[in-house]
PDB file of C-alpha atoms in Angstrom:
ATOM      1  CA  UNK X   1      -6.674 -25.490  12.404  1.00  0.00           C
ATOM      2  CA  UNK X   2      -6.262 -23.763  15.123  1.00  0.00           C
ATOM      3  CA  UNK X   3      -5.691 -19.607  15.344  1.00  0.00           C
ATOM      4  CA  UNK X   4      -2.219 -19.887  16.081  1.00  0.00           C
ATOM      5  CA  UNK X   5      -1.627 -22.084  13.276  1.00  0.00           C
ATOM      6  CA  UNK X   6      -3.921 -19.817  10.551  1.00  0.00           C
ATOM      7  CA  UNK X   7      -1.809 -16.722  12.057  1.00  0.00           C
ATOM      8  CA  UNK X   8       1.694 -18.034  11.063  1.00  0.00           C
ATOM      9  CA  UNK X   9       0.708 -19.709   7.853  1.00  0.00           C
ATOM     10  CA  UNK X  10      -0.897 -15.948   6.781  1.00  0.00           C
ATOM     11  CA  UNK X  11       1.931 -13.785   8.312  1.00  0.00           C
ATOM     12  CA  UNK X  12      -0.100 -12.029  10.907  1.00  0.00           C
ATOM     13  CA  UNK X  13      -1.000 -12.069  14.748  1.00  0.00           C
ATOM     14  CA  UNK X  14      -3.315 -13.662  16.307  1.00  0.00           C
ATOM     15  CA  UNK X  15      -4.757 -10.089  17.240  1.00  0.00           C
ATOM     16  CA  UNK X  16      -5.140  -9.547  13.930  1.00  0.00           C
ATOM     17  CA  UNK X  17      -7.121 -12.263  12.943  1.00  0.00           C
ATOM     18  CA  UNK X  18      -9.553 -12.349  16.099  1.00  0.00           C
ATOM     19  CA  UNK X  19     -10.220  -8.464  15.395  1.00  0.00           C
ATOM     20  CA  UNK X  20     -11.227  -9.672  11.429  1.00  0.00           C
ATOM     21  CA  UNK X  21     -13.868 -12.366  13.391  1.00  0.00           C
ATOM     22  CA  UNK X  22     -14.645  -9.624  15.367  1.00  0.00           C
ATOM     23  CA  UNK X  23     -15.212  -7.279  12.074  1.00  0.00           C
ATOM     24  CA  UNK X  24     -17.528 -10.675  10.782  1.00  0.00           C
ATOM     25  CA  UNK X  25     -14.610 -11.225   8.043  1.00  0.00           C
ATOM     26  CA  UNK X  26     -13.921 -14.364   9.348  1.00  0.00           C
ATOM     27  CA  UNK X  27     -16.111 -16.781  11.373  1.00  0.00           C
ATOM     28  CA  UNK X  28     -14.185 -19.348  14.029  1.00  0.00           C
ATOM     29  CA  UNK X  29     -15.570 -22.595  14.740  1.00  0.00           C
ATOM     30  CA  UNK X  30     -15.341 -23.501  18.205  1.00  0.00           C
ATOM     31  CA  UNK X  31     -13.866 -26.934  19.542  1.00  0.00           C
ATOM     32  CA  UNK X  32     -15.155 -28.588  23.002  1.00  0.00           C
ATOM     33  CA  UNK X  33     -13.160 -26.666  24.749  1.00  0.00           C
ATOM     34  CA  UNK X  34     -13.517 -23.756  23.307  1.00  0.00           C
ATOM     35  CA  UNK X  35     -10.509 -22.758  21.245  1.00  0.00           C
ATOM     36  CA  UNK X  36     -11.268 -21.176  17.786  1.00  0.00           C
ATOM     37  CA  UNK X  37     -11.330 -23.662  15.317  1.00  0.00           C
ATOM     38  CA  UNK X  38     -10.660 -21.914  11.321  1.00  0.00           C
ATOM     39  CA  UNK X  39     -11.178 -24.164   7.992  1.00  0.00           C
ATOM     40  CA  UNK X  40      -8.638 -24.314   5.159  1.00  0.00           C
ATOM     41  CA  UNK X  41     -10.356 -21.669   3.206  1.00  0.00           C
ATOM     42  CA  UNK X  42     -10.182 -19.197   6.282  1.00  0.00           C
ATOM     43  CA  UNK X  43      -6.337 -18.804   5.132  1.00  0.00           C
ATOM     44  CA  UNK X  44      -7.171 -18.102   1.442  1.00  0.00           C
ATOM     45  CA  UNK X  45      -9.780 -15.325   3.201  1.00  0.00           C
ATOM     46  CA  UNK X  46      -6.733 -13.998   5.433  1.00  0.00           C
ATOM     47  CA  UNK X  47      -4.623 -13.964   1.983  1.00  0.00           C
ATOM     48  CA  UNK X  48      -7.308 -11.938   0.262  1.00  0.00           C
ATOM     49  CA  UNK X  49      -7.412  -9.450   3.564  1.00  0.00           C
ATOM     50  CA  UNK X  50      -3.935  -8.660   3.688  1.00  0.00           C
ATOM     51  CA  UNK X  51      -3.616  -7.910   0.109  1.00  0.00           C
ATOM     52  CA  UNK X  52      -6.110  -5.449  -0.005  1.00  0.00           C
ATOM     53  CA  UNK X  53      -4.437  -3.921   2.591  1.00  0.00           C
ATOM     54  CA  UNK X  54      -1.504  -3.396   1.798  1.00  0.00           C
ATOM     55  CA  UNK X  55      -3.271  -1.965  -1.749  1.00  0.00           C
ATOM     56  CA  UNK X  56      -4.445   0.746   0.853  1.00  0.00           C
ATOM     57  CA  UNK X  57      -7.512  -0.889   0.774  1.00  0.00           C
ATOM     58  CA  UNK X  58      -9.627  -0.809   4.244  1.00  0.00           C
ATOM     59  CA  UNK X  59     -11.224  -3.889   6.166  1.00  0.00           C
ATOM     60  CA  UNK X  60     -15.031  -2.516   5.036  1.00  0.00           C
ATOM     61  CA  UNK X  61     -13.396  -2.475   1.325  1.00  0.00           C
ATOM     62  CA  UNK X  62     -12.666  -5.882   1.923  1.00  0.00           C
ATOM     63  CA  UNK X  63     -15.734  -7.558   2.749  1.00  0.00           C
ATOM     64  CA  UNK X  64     -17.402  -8.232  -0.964  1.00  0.00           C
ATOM     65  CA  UNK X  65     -13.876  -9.782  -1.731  1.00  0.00           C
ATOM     66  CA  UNK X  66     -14.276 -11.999   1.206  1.00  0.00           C
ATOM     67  CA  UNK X  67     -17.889 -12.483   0.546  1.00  0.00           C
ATOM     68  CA  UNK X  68     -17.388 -13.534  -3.368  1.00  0.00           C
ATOM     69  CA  UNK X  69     -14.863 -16.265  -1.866  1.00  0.00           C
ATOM     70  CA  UNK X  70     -17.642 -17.828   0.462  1.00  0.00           C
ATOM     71  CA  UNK X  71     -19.728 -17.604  -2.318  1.00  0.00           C
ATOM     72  CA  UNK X  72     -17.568 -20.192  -3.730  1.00  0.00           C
ATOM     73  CA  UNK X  73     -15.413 -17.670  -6.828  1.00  0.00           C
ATOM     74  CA  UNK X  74     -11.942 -18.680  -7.288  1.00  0.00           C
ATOM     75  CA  UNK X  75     -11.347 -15.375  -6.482  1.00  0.00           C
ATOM     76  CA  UNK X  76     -12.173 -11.896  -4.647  1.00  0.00           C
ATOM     77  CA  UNK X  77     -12.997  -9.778  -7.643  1.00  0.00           C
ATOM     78  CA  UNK X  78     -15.077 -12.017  -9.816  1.00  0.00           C
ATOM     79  CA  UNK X  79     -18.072 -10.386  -8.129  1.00  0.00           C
ATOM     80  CA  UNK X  80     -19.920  -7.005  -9.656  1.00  0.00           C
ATOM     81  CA  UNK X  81     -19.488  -5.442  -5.799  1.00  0.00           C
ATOM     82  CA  UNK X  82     -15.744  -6.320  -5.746  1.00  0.00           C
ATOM     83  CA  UNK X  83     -15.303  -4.692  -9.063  1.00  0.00           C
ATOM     84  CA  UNK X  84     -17.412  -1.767  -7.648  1.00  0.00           C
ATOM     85  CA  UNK X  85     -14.967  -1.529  -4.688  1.00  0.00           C
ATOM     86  CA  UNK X  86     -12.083  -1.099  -7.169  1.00  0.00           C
ATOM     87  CA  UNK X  87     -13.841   1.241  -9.317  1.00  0.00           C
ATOM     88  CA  UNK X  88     -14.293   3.469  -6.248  1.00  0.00           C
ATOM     89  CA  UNK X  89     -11.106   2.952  -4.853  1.00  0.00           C
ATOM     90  CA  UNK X  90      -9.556   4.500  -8.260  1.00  0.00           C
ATOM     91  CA  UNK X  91     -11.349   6.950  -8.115  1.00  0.00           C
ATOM     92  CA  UNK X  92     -10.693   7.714  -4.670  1.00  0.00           C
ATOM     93  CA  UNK X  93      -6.616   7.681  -5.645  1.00  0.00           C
ATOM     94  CA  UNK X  94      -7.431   9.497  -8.811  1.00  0.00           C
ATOM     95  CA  UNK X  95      -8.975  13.046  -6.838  1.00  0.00           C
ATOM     96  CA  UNK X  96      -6.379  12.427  -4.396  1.00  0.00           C
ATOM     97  CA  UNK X  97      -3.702  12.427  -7.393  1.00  0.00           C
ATOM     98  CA  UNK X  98      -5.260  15.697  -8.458  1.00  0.00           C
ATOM     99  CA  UNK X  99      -5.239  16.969  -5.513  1.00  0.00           C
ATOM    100  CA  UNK X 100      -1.622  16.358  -4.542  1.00  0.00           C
ATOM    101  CA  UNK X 101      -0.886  17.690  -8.558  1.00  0.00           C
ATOM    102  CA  UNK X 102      -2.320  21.095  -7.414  1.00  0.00           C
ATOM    103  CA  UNK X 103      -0.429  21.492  -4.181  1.00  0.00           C
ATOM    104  CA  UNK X 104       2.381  20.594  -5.554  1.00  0.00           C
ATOM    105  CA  UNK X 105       2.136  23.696  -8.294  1.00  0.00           C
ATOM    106  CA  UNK X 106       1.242  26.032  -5.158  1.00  0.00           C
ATOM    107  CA  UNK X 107       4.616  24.945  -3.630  1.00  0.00           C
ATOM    108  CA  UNK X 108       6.191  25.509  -6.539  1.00  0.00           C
ATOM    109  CA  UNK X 109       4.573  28.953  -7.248  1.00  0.00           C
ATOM    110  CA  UNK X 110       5.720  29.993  -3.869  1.00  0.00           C
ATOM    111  CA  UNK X 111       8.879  28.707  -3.632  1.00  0.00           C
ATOM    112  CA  UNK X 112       9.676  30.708  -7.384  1.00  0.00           C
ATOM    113  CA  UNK X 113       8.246  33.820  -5.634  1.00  0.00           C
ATOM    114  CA  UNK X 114      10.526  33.076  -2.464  1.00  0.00           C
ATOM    115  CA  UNK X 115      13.466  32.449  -4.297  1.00  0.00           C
ATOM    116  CA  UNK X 116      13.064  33.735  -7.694  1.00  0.00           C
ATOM    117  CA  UNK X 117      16.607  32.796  -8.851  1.00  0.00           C
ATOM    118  CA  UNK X 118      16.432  28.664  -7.841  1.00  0.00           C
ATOM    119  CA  UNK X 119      15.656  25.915 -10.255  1.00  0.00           C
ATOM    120  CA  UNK X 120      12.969  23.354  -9.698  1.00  0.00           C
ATOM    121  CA  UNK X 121      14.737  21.052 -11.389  1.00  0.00           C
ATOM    122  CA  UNK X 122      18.427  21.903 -11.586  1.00  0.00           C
ATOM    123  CA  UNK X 123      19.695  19.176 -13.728  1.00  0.00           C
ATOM    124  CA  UNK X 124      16.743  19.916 -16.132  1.00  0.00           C
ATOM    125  CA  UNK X 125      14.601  16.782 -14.926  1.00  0.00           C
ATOM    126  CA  UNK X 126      10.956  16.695 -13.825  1.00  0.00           C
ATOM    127  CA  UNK X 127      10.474  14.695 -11.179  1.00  0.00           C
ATOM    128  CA  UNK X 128       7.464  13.117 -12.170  1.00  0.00           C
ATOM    129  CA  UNK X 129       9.030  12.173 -16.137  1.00  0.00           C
ATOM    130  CA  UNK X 130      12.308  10.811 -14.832  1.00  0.00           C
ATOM    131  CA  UNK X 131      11.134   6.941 -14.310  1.00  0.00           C
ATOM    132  CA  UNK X 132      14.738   5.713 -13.367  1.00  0.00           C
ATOM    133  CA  UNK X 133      14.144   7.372  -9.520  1.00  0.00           C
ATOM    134  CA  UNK X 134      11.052   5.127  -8.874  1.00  0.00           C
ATOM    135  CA  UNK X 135      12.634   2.485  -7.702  1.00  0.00           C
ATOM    136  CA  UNK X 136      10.523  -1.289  -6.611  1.00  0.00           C
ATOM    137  CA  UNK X 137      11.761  -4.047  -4.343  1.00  0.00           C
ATOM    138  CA  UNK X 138      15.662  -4.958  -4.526  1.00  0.00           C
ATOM    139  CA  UNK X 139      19.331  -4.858  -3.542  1.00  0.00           C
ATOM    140  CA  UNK X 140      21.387  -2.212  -1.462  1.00  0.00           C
ATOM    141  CA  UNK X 141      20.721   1.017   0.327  1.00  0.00           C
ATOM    142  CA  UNK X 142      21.662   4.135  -1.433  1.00  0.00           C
ATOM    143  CA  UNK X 143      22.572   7.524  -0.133  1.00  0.00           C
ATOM    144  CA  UNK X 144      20.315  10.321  -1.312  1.00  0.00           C
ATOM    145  CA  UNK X 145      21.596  13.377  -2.735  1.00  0.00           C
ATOM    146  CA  UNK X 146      20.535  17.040  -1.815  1.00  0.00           C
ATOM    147  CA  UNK X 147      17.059  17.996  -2.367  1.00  0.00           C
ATOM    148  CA  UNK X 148      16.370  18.382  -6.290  1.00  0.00           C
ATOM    149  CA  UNK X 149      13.129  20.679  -5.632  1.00  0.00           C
ATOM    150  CA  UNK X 150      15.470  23.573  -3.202  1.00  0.00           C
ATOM    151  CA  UNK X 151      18.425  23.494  -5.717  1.00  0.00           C
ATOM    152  CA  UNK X 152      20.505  21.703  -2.712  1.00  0.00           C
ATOM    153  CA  UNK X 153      19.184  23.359  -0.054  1.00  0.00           C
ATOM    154  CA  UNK X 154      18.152  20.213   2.157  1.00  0.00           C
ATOM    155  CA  UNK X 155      20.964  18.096   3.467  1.00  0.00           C
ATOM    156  CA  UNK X 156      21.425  14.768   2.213  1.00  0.00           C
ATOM    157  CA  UNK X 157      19.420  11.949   3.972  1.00  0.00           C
ATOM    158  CA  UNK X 158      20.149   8.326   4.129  1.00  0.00           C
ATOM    159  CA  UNK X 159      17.735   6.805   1.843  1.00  0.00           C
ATOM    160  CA  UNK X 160      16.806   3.173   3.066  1.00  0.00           C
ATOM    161  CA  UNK X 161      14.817   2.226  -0.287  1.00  0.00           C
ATOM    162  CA  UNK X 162      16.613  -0.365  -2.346  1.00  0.00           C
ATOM    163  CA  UNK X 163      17.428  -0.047  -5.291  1.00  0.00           C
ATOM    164  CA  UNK X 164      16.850  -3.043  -7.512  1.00  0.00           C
ATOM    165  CA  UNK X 165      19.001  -2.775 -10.402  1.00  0.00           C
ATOM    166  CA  UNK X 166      21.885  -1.323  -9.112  1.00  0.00           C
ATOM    167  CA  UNK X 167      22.956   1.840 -10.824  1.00  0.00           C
ATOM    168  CA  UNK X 168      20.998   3.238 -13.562  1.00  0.00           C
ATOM    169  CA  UNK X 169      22.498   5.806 -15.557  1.00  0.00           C
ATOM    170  CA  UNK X 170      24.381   7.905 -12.614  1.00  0.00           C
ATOM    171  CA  UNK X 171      21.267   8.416 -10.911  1.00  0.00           C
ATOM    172  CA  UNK X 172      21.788   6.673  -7.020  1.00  0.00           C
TER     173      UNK X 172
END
């Protein structure tokens, strides 16, 4: 198939895809007259990029995945380097977790020794324990209320994330 084919069966440009060939994640064939030329697999490879991108992944994370499919494995992670990759990559999120658990107590520190009379949480909910505000793929928009963290200090902002269930308990 040809590039412009493999681009809108995989959902990206053809930019995209000649910068992979050009990052040896994919390799183009080349027809008489000199168009790139991609197998059926090439799209399964594409699949596997894209993924791992959007995972937060990075194109040099990528390649073992991509290499354990040429290698014939129904899929990217059956090899030991893919799992490696993964192992890293928690790792990676797991310091950067910490980290971002530690800032957020030296906010918090100063903003109680800015303001000593404000609530964190002024309707007595953690942030991080209330599980009804993450919200995953869905429906309509919903307006966001006053920052929880300044006690209503920050105005409202139109929230664009959709909320999939519809309303959950009061909380929009």
């Amino acid at each position: 198939m040809r590039i412009g084919e493999l681009a809108e069966r995989a959902g990206v440009s053809t930019r995209a895809l000649r910068y992979y060939e050009q990052q040896g994640l994919l390799v183009a064939g080349r027809s008489s007259n000199g168009y790139r030329e991609y197998r059926e697999s090439d799209l399964r490879l594409v699949e596997e990029i894209r993924s791992l991108l959007r995972a937060g992944f990075t194109l040099e994370d990528a390649r073992p995945f991509v290499d354990c499919l040429r290698a014939g494995h129904a899929a990217g992670a059956a090899c030991p380097e893919s799992k490696a990759v993964y192992r890293r990559r928690l790792a990676e999120i797991d310091a950067d977790i910490r980290t971002l658990v530690r800032l957020r107590a030296e906010v918090a520190e100063q903003l109680a020794r800015a303001c000593p009379g404000c609530a964190l949480f002024p309707e007595g909910n953690d942030d991080h324990a209330d599980r009804r505000e993450l919200r995953h793929g869905g429906a309509r928009p919903r307006q966001a209320r006053p920052g929880r963290l300044l006690d209503r200090l920050v105005p409202p902002v139109q929230d664009d994330r959709p909320d999939p269930g519809g309303d959950r308990g009061g909380i929009q």
